[in-house]
Coordinates of C-alpha atoms in Angstrom, one line a residue:
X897 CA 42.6 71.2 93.9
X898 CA 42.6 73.9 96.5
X899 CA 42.0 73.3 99.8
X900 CA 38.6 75.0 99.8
X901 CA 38.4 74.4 104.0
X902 CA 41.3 76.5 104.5
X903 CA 41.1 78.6 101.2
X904 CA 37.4 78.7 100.8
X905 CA 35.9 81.5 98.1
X906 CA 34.0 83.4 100.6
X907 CA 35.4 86.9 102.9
X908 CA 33.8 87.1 106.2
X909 CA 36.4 88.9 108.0
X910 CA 39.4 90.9 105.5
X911 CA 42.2 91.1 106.8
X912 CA 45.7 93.3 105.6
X913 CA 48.4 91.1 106.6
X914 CA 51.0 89.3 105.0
X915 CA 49.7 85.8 103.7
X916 CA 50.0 83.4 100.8
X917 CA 47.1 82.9 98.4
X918 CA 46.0 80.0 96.8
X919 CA 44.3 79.7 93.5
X920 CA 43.8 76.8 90.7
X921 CA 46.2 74.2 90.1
X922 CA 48.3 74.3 87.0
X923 CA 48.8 70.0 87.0
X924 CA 45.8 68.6 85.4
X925 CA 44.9 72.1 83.4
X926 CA 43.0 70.9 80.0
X927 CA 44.9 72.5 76.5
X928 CA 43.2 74.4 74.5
X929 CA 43.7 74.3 70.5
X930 CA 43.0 77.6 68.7
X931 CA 43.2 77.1 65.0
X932 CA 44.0 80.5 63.0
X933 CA 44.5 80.1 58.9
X934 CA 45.2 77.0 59.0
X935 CA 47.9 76.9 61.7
X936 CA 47.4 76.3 65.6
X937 CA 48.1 77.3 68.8
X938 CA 47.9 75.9 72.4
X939 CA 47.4 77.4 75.1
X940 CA 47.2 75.3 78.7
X941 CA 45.4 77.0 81.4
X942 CA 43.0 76.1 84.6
X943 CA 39.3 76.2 84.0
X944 CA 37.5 79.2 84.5
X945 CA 37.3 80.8 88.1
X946 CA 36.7 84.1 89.0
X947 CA 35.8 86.4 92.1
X948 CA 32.6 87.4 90.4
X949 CA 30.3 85.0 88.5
X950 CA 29.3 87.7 86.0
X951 CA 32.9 87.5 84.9
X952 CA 32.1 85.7 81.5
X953 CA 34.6 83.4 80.0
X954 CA 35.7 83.4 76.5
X955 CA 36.2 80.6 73.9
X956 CA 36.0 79.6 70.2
X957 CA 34.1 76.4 69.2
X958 CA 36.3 73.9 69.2
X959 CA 38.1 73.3 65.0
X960 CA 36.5 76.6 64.8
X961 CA 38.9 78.7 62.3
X962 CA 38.5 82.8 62.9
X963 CA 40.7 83.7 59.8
X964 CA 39.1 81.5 57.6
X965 CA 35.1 80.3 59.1
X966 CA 33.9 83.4 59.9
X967 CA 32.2 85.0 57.2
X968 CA 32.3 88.5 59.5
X969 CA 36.4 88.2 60.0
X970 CA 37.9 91.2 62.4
X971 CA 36.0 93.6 64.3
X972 CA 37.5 97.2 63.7
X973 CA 38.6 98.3 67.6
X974 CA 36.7 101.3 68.6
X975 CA 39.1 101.8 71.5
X976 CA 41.6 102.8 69.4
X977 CA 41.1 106.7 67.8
X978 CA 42.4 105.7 64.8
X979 CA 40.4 102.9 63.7
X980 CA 43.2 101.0 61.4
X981 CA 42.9 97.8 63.7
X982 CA 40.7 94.7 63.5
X983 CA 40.5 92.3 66.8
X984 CA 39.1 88.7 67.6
X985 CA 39.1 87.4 71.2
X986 CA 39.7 83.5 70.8
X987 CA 40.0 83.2 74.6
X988 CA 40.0 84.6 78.1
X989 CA 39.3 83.7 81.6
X990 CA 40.5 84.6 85.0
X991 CA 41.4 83.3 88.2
X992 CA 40.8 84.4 91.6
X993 CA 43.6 83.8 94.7
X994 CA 42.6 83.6 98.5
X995 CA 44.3 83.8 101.6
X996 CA 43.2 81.8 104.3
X997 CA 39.9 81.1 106.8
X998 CA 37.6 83.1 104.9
X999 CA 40.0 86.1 104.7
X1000 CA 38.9 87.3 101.2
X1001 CA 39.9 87.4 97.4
X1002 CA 43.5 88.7 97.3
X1003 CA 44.2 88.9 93.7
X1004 CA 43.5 88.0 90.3
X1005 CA 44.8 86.9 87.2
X1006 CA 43.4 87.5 83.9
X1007 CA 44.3 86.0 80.5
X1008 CA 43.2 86.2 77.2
X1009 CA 44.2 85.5 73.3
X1010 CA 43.3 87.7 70.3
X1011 CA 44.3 87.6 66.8
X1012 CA 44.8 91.0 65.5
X1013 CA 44.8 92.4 61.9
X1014 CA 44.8 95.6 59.8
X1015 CA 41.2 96.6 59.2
X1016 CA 39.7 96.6 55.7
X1017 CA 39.8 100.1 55.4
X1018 CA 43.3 100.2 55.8
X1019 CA 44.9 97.2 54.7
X1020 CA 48.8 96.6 54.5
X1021 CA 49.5 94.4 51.1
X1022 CA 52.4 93.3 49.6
X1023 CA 54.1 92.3 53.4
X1024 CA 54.8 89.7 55.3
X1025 CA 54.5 89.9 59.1
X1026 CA 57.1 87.1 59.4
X1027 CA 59.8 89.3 58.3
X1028 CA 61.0 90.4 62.2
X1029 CA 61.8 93.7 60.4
X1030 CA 58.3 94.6 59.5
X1031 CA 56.8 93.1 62.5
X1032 CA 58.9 95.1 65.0
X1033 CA 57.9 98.6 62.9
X1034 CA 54.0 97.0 63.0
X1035 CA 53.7 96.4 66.8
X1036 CA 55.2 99.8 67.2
X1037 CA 52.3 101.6 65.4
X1038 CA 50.3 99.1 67.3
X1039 CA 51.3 99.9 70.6
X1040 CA 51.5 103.8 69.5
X1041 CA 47.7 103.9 68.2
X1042 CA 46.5 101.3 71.7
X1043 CA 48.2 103.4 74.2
X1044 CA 50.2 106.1 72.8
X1045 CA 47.1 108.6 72.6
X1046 CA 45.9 108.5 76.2
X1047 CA 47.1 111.1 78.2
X1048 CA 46.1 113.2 81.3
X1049 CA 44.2 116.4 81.3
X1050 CA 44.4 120.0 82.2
X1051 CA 48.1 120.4 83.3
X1052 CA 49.4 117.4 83.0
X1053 CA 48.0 116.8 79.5
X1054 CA 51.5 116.4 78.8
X1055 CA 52.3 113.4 80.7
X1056 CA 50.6 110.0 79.2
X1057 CA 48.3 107.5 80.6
X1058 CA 50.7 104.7 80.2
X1059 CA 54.6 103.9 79.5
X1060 CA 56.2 101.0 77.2
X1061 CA 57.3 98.9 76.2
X1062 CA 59.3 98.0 79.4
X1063 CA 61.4 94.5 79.8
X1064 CA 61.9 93.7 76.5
X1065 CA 62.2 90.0 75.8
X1066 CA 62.8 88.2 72.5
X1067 CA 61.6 84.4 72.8
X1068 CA 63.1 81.6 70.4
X1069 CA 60.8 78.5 71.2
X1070 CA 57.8 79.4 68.2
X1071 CA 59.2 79.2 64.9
X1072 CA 58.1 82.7 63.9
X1073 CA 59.0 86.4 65.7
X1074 CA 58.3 87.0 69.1
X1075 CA 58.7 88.8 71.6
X1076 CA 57.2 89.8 75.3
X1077 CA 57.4 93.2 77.0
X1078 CA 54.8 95.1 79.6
X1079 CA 53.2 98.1 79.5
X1080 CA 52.8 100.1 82.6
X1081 CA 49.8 102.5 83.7
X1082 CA 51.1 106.2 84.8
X1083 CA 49.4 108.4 87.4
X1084 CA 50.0 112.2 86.9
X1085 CA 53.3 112.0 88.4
X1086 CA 55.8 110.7 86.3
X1087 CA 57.1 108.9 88.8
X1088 CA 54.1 107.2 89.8
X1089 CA 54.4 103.7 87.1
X1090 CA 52.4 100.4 88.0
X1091 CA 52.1 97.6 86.3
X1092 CA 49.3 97.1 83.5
X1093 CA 49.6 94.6 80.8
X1094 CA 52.0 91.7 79.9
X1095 CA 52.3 91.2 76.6
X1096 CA 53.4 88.1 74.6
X1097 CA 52.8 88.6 70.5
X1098 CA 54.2 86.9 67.2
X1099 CA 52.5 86.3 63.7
X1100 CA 50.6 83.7 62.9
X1101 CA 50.1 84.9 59.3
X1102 CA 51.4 87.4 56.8
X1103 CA 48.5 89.7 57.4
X1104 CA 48.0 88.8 61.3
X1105 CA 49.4 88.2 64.7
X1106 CA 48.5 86.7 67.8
X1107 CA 48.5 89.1 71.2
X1108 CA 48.7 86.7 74.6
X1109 CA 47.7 89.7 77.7
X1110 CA 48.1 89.0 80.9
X1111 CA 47.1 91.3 83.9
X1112 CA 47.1 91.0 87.5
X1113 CA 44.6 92.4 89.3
X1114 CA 45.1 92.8 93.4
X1115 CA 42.4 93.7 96.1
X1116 CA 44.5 93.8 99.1
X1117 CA 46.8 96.2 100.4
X1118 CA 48.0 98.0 104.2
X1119 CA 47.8 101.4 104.7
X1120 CA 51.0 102.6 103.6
X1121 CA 49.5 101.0 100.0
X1122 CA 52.3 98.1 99.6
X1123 CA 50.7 94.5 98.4
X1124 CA 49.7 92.9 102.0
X1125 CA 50.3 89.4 100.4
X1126 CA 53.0 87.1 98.3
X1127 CA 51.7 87.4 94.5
X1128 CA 54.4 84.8 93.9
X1129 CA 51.6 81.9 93.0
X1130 CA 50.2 84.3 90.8
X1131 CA 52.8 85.1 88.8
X1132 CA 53.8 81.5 88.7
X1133 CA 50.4 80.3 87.2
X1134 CA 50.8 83.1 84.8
X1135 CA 54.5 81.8 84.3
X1136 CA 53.2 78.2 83.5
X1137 CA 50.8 79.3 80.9
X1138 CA 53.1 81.2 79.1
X1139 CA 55.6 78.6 79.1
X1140 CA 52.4 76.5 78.2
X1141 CA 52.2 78.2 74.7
X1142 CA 53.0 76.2 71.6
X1143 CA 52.8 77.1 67.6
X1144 CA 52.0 74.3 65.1
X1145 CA 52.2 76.3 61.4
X1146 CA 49.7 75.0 58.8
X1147 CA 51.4 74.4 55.2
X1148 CA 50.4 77.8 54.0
X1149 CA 52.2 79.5 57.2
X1150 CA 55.2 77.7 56.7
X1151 CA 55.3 78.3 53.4
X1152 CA 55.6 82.3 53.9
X1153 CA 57.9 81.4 56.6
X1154 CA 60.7 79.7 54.6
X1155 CA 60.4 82.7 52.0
X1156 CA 61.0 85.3 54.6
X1157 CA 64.0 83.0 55.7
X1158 CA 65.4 82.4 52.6
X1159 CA 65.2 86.4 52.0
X1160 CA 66.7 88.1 55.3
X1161 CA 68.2 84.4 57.1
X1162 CA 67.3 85.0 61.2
X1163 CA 63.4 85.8 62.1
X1164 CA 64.7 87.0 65.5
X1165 CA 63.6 90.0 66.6
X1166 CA 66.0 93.0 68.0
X1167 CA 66.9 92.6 71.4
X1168 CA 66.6 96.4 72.4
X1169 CA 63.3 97.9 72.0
X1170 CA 62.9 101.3 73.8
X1171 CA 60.0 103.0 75.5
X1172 CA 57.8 104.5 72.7
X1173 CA 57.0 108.7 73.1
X1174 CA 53.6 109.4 74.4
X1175 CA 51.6 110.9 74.4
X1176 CA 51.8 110.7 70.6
X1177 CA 49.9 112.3 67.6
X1178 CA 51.9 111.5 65.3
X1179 CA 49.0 110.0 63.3
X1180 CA 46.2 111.7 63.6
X1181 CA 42.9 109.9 63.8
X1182 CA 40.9 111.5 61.2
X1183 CA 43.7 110.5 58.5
X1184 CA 41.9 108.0 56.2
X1185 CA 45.0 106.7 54.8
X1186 CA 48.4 105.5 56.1
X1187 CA 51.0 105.9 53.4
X1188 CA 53.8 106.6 56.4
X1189 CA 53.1 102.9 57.7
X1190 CA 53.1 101.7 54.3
X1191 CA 56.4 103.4 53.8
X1192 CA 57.8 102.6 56.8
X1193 CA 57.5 98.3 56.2
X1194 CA 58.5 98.6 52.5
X1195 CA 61.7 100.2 53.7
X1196 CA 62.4 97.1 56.3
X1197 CA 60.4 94.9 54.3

C-alpha cells in the first residue's frame, strides 16, 4: 500500500515543485470480469480511490450480461448531435496521486469501460464489426459524430475543439481488431494541443464494441504552466491496466469471428490512421437516416 505517513491524502501546505507522487498499488489489484453477449473481458485495476468522495464508482453486478440481461439495452448518447449511438458504462473509477508531507493531490487517473452500439433508430444490419475493414470506417464516424462537431466560436469557429486520432497503434494480443490512439483537446490556437483521452477499442460482437478511456487529470503546475511533478507512476498504473486487459469470446463471438476470417484472412487493422477533419458537418444531425454509413461498410464489408 502507500505509505500514507509520508503520502497521506490530506494538503495542508501546496507546494509547485518537482516531486514524485504516489498512488495505489498495481500488485494485489482484484480482476474484474465483464460479460458482454456471451463473451468476457477482464480488466485488472486498484480499488476505487479518488480526490473527492462524491466521485462515484462504476460497476456491473457481477455475471451480469448488458447485451443480453438488460431488458433496457443501450442508452442513445445525448452528447452526441447526431443521436445514432447507444452507450453502457460497465466500469469506471479513478485514482488520486500525492506528493509528499501533506503537499496535496497532484494528479489523477481515470478509467472506465463502455460497450457501445448503433442506436435502434439507426441500426447497421447485415455487418459484422469483426471484419477490420468495417470496423476502421465505424470508429471513424464514431470519433467524427463524438468529437468531430465541437468547435470554437465567433472567429475561431473554424478551428475545432479537439484533434485525432493521434499515435495510432494496432494491438495483436485479443483475438478480434484493435487498436489504441488519443484524442487531444485544442485551445483557439492551433497550436495550443493537450492531451484528452486515450483510447483503447475492439468488437466484442457483430453489432458492438468495447471503448477502454483513459484520462489523466493533473492539479499541479509552476508558473510558467509546465507539470511541477513526474506523472511517470501515473502513466505506469495506466500502463499495467491496459496491459491488464484480456478477451475470452463466447461460442457465438467466435463463431462470427472464424467467418470473417475465412472471408478476408487477417483481422488486423491498418497501421496508418490519420487525423480526422474537424470541425465536420458532414452528417448533419437532423438527418434521420444514414444511408452514406450504410454504404460506406457494404463497400469494405
Amino acid at each position: 500500500m502507500r505509505n500514507f505517513i509520508k503520502y497521506p491524502p490530506i494538503e495542508w501546505r501546496k507546494r509547485h515543485e518537482s516531486t514524485v507522487p504516489a498512488g495505489p498499488f498495481f500488485t494485489g489489484a482484484p480482476t474484474i470480469p465483464l460479460y458482454l453477449a456471451g463473451s468476457k473481458v477482464c480488466i485488472t485495476a486498484p480499488r476505487h480511490s479518488p480526490r473527492r468522495s462524491v466521485c462515484k464508482q462504476k460497476s456491473t453486478y457481477p455475471g451480469y450480461d448488458v447485451l443480453r440481461d438488460s431488458p433496457a439495452g443501450l442508452h442513445t448518447d445525448l452528447t452526441m448531435p447526431s443521436r445514432r449511438w447507444g452507450v453502457a458504462c460497465l466500469f469506471a473509477r479513478r485514482w488520486a496521486f500525492y506528493g509528499p508531507w501533506m503537499s496535496g493531490c497532484k494528479g489523477e487517473l481515470h478509467a472506465s469501460v463502455a460497450v457501445i452500439g448503433r442506436s435502434d433508430e439507426h441500426p447497421l444490419p447485415d455487418i459484422s464489426f469483426f471484419n477490420p475493414k468495417v470496423f476502421e470506417t465505424l470508429i471513424m464516424h464514431y470519433l467524427n459524430d463524438r468529437y468531430g462537431y465541437e468547435n470554437w466560436e465567433g472567429h475561431h469557429s473554424h478551428v475545432p475543439r479537439y484533434h485525432g486520432p493521434v499515435d495510432w497503434k494496432i494491438h495483436r494480443h485479443l483475438p478480434v481488431p484493435s487498436a489504441s490512439f488519443k484524442i487531444c483537446g485544442r485551445g483557439e490556437s492551433l497550436r495550443d494541443l493537450y492531451l484528452r483521452d486515450y483510447l483503447f477499442v475492439f468488437p466484442v460482437s457483430d453489432q458492438y464494441f468495447v471503448e477502454v478511456c483513459f484520462i489523466q487529470d493533473f492539479y499541479s503546475r509552476d508558473k510558467k504552466g509546465n507539470l511541477a511533478f513526474d506523472k511517470t507512476p501515473i502513466q505506469e498504473l495506466q500502463d499495467k491496466i491496459f496491459r491488464s486487459i484480456t478477451l475470452e469470446l463466447g461460442p457465438e463471438a467466435q463463431a462470427s469471428v472464424e467467418k470473417v476470417k475465412s472471408k478476408v484472412g487477417s483481422l488486423h487493422m491498418c497501421k496508418d490512421f490519420a487525423p480526422l477533419k474537424w470541425p465536420t458537418n458532414i452528417y448533419p444531425p437532423e438527418a434521420s437516416g444514414s444511408p452514406e454509413i450504410r454504404q460506406a461498410l457494404r463497400n469494405d464489408a
